[in-house]
Short mmCIF file of C-alpha atoms in Angstrom, two decimals:
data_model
loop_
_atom_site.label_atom_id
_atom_site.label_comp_id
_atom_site.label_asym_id
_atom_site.label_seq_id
_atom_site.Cartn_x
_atom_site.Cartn_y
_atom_site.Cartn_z
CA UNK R 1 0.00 0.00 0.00
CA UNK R 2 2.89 2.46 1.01
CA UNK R 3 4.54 1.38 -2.45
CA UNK R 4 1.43 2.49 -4.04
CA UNK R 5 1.38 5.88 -2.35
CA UNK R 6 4.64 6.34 -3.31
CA UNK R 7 4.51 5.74 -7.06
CA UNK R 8 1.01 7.36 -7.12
CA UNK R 9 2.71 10.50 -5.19
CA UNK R 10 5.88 10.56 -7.95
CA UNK R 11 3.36 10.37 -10.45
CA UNK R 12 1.30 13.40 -9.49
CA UNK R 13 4.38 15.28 -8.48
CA UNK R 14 5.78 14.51 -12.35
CA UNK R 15 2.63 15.41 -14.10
CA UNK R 16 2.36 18.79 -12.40
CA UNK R 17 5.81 20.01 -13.43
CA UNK R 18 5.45 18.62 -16.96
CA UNK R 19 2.00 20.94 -16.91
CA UNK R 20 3.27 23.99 -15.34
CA UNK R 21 7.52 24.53 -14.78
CA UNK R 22 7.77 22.06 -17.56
CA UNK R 23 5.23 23.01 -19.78
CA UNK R 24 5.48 22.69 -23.37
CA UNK R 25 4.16 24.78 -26.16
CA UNK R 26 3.66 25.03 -29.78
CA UNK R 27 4.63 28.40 -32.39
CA UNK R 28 1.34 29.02 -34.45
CA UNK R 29 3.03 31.33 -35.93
CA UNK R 30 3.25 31.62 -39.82
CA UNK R 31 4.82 34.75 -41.53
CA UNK R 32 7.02 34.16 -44.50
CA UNK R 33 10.71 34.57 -44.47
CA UNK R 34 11.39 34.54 -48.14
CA UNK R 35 13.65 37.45 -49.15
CA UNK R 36 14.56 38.32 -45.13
CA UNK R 37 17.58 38.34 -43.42
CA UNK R 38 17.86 36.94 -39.72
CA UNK R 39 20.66 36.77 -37.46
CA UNK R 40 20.83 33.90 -34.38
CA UNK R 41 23.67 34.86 -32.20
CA UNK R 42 24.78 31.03 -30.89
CA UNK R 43 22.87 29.28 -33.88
CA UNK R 44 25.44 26.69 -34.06
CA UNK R 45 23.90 24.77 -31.18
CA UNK R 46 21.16 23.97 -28.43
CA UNK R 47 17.68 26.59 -29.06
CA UNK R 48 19.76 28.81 -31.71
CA UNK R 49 20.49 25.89 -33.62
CA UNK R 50 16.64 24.84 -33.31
CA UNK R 51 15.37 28.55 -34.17
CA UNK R 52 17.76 28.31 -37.51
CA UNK R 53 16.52 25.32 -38.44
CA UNK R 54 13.13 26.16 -38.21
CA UNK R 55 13.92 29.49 -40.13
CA UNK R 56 15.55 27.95 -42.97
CA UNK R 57 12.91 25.79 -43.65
CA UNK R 58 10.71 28.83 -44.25
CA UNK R 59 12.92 30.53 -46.53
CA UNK R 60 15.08 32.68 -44.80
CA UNK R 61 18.46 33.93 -45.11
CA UNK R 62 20.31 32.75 -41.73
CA UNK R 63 23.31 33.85 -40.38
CA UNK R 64 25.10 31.79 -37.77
CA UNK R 65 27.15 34.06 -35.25
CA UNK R 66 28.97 32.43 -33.16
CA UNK R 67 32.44 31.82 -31.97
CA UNK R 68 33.14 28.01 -33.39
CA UNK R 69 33.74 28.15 -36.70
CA UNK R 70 33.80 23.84 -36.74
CA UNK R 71 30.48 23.79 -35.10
CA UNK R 72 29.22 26.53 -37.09
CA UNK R 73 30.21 24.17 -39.84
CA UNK R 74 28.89 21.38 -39.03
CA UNK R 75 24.73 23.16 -38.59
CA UNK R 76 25.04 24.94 -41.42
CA UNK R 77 25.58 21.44 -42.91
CA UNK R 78 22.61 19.55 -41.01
CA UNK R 79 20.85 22.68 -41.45
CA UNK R 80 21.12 22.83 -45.19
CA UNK R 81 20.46 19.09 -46.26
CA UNK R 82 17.24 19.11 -43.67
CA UNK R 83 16.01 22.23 -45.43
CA UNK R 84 17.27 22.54 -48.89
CA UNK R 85 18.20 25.93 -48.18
CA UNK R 86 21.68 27.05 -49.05
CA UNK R 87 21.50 30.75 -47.70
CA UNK R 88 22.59 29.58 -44.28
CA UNK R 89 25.68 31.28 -43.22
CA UNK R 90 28.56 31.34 -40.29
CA UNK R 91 30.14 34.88 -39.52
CA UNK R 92 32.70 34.75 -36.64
CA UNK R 93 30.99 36.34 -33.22
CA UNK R 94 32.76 36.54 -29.92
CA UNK R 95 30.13 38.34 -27.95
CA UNK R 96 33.07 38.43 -25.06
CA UNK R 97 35.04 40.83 -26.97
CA UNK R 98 33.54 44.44 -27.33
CA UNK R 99 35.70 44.37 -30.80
CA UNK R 100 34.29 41.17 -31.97
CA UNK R 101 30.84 42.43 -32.01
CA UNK R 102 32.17 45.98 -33.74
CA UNK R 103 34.06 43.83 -36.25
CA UNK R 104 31.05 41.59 -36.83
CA UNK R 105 28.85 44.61 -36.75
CA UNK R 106 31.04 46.02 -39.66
CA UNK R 107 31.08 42.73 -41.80
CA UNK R 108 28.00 42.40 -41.60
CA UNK R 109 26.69 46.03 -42.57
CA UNK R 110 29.27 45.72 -45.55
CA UNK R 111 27.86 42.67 -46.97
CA UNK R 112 24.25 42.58 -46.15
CA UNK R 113 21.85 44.62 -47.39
CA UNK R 114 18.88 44.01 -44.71
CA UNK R 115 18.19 42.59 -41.81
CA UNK R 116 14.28 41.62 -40.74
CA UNK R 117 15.13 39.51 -37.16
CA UNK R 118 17.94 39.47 -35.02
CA UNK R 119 17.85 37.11 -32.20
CA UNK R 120 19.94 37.17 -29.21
CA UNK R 121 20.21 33.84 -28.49
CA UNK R 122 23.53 33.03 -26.87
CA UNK R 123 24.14 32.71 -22.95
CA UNK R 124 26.26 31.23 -20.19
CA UNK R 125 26.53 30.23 -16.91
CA UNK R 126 29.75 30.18 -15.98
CA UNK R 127 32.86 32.83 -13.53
CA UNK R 128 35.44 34.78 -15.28
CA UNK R 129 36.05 37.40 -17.22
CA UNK R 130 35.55 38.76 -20.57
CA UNK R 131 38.29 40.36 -23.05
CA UNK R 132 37.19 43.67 -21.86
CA UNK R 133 37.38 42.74 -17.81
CA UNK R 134 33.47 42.51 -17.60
CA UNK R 135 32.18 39.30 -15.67
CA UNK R 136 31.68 36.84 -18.30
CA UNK R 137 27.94 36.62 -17.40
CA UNK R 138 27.27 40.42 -17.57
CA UNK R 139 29.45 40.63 -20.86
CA UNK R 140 28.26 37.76 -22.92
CA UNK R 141 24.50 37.71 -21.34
CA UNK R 142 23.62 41.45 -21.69
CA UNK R 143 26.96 43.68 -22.88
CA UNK R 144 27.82 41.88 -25.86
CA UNK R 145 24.24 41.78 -27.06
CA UNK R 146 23.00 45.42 -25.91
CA UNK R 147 26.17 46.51 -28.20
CA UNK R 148 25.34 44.17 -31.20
CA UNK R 149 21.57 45.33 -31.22
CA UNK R 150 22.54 48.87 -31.18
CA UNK R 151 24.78 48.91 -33.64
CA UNK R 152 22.18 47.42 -36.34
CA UNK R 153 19.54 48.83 -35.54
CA UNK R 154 19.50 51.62 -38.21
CA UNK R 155 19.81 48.51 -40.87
CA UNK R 156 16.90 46.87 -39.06
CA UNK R 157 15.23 50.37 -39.56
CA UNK R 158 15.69 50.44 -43.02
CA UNK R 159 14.14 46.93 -43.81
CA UNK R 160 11.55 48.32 -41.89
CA UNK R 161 8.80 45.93 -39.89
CA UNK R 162 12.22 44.21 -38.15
CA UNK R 163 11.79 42.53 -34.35
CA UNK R 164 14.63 41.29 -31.85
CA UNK R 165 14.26 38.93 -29.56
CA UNK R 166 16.42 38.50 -26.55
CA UNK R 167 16.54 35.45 -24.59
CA UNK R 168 15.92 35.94 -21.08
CA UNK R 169 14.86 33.72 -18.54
CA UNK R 170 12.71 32.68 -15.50
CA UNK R 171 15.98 33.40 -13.71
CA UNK R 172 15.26 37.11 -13.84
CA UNK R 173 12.78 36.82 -10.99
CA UNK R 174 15.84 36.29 -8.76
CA UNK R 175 17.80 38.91 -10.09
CA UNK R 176 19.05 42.48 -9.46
CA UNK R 177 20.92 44.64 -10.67
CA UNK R 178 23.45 46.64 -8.06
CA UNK R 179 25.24 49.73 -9.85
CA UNK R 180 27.53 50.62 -7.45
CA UNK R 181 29.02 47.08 -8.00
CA UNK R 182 29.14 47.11 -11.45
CA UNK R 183 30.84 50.63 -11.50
CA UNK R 184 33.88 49.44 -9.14
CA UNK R 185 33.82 46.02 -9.72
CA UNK R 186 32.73 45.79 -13.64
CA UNK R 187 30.23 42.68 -13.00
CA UNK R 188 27.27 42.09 -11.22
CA UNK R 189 28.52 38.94 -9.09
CA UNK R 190 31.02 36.48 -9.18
CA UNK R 191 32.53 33.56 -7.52
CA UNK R 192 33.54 30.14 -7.82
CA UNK R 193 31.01 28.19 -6.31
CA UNK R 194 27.90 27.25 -8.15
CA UNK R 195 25.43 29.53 -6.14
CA UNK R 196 27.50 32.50 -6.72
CA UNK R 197 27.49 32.25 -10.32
CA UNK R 198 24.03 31.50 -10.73
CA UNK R 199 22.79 34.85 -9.06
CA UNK R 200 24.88 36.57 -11.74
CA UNK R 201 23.07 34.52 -14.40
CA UNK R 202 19.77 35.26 -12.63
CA UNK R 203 21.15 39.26 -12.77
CA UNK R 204 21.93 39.23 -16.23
CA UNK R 205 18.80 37.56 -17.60
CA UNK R 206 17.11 40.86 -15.59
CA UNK R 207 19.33 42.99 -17.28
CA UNK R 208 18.01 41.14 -20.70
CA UNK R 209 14.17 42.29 -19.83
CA UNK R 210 15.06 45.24 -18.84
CA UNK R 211 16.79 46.31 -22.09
CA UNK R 212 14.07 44.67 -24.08
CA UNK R 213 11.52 47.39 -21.90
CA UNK R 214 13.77 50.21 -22.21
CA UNK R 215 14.62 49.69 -25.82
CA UNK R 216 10.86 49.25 -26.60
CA UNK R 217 10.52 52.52 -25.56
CA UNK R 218 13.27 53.99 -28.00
CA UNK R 219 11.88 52.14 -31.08
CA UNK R 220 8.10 54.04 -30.70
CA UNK R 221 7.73 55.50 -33.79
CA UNK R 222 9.61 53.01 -35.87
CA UNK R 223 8.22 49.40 -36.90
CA UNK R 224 10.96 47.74 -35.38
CA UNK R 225 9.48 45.90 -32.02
CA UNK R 226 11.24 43.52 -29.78
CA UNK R 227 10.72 41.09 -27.17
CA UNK R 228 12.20 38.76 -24.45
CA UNK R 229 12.02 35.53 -24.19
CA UNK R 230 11.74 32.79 -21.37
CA UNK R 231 13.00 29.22 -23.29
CA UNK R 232 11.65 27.37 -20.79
CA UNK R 233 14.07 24.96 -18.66
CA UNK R 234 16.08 23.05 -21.51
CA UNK R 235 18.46 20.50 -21.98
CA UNK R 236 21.22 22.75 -23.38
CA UNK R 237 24.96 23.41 -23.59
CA UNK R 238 23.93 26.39 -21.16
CA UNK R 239 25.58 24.79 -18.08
CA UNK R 240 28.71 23.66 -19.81
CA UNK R 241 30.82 25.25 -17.30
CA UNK R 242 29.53 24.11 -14.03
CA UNK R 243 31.31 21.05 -12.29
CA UNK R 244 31.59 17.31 -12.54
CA UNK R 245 29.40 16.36 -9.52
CA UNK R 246 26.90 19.55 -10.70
CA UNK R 247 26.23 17.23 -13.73
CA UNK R 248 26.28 13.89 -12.60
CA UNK R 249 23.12 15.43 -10.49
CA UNK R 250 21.67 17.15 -13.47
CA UNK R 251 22.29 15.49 -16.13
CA UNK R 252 19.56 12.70 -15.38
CA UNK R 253 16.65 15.40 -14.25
CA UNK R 254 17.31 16.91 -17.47
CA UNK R 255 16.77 13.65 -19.30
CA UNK R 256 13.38 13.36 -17.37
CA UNK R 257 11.93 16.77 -17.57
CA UNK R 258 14.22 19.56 -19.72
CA UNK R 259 12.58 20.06 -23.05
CA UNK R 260 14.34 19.30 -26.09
CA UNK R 261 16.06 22.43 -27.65
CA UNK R 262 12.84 22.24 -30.40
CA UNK R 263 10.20 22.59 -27.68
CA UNK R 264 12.58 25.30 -26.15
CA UNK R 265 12.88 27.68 -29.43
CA UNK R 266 8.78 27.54 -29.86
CA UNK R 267 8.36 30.91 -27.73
CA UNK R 268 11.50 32.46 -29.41
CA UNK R 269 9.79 31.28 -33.01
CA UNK R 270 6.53 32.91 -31.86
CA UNK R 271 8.07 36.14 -31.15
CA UNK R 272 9.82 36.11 -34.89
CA UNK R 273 6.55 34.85 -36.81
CA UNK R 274 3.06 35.71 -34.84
CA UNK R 275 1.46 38.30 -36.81
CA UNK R 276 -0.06 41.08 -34.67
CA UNK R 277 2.00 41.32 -31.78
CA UNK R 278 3.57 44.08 -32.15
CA UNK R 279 1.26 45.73 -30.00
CA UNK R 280 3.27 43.75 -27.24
CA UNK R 281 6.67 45.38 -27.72
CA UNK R 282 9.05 45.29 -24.91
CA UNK R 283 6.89 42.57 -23.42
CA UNK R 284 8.40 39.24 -21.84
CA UNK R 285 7.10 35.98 -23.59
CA UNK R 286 6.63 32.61 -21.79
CA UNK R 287 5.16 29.28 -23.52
CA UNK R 288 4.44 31.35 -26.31
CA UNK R 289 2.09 33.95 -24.68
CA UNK R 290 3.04 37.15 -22.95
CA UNK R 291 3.51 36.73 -19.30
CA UNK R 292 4.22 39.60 -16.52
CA UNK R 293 7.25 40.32 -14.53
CA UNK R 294 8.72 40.99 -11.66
CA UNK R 295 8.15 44.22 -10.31
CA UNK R 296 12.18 45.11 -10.95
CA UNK R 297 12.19 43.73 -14.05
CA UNK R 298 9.49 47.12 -15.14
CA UNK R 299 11.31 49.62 -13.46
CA UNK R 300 11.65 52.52 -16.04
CA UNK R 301 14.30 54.33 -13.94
CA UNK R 302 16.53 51.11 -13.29
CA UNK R 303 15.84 50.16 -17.31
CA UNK R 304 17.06 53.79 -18.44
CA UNK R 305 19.49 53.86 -16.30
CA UNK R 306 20.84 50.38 -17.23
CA UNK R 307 20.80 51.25 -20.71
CA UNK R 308 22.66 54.51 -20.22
CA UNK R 309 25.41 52.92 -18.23
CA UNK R 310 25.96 49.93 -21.02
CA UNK R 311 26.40 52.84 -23.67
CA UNK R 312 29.29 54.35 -21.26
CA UNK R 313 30.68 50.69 -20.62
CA UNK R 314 30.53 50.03 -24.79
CA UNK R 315 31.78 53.66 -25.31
CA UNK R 316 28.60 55.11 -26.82
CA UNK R 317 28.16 57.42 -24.78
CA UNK R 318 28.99 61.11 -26.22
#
């Protein structure tokens, strides 16, 4: 009878988070991508690699930026024989190094005429540092991103009716953002145990929502929109850099209950093809329908003010 209990009790426990933490969901979404230009930043793997797929296969020009040029390779290759599509491209992206992304930028401005979506895609959780002395999860999850999206903007602009998408997370319920550190310390947390490096991740994913509502607010009057993005929890190359032991206990949960990286790119796909949203700009997206946030994550002042200090840290600022 206890047994019973027991399996009846794992059961119930299992079907709740595979209905609500867990939850899958399906892009309805169905605008054409013939003759537009998209950009995945980390589309050589995990959701990006998912969200390029998906985008070739409608007709799409996709360009893969990323650091790994063999990886890179090696997608575009699956890519193209699953899709038939042979305007799937790698350009070298090191969104640790403030140059990379201005020497992408400027590739990419001199050899492209348009570009429709640009979806930042690529994260970490990991310590360290970045090229430019950032901590790697500030300068990768946000920096590197808030500096790429700036910078193409006025081609986005031109093309007219563009979106961007940033990949947040969940995380950014547990997250803050603490100024004072970040001006005398150039991160927003650090450390080498596991705890310490997932509050930065869960600070940076805030600092992705709240450049997606700030910048929102700077497109009005354009027909660019953008959103963020919660994935869901997925089975992804995301935690590469934690410890053996961290795995060993992940790495079967995952198996059970992380979504595939497919079921993970459905909101980001929803974002890039559902007609009529753009109503929603600056929103945050979860399981493919707009979901609210935490009361930091809609603070206008912090937002502005986040947004003003990442133009000093990229050198923007006049």
């Amino acid at each position: 009878m206890i047994h019973l209990l027991l399996v009846g009790f794992l059961l119930g426990g299992y079907l709740i988070l595979i209905n609500t933490l867990f939850r899958r969901s399906r892009c309805k979404g169905n605008a054409g991508m013939a003759g537009k230009t998209v950009i995945i930043t980390g589309g050589n793997t995990g959701i990006g690699k998912a969200t390029a797929l998906h985008l070739a296969r409608k007709g799409g020009r996709v360009i893969l930026a990323c650091r790994n040029r063999d990886k890179a390779a090696a997608a575009i290759t699956q890519i193209q024989q699953e899709t038939g599509n042979s305007e799937v491209l790698f350009m070298h992206l090191d969104l640790s190094s403030l140059k990379s992304v201005r020497s992408f930028t400027e590739t990419f401005l001199k050899t492209e005429t348009r570009l429709d979506l640009l979806i930042n895609n690529a994260g970490l959780v990991a310590d360290g540092r970045t090229e430019d002395g950032f901590g790697v999860e500030f300068g990768v999850n946000h920096l590197g991103h808030f500096l790429l999206t700036v910078l193409l903007l006025p081609r986005m602009k031109e093309a007219g009716g563009g979106r961007v998408v940033t990949l947040s997370s969940m995380a950014h319920r547990w997250g803050h953002v603490d100024f004072e550190t970040l001006a005398v310390s150039r991160h927003l947390g650090t450390g080498s145990y596991s705890w310490q490096f997932f509050q930065a991740y869960c600070n940076s994913k805030l600092c992705n929502v709240l450049f997606t509502h700030e910048l929102a607010k700077r497109l009005q009057g354009s027909s660019v929109t953008c959103y963020s993005v919660h994935p869901g929890i997925v089975r992804t190359e995301l935690s590469r850099h934690v410890s053996l032991w961290q795995k060993v206990f992940i790495e079967p949960l995952a198996r059970l209950l992380f979504l595939d990286p497919e079921a993970g790119a459905q909101t980001t796909l929803h974002c890039a093809l559902q007609e009529g949203i753009e109503p929603l700009s600056g929103r945050y997206f979860s399981c493919c329908e707009v979901q609210e946030v935490s009361d930091r994550a809609k603070d206008d002042a912090v937002a502005r003010k986040l947004w003003e200090v990442s133009e000093s840290l990229c050198g923007l600022s006049s």
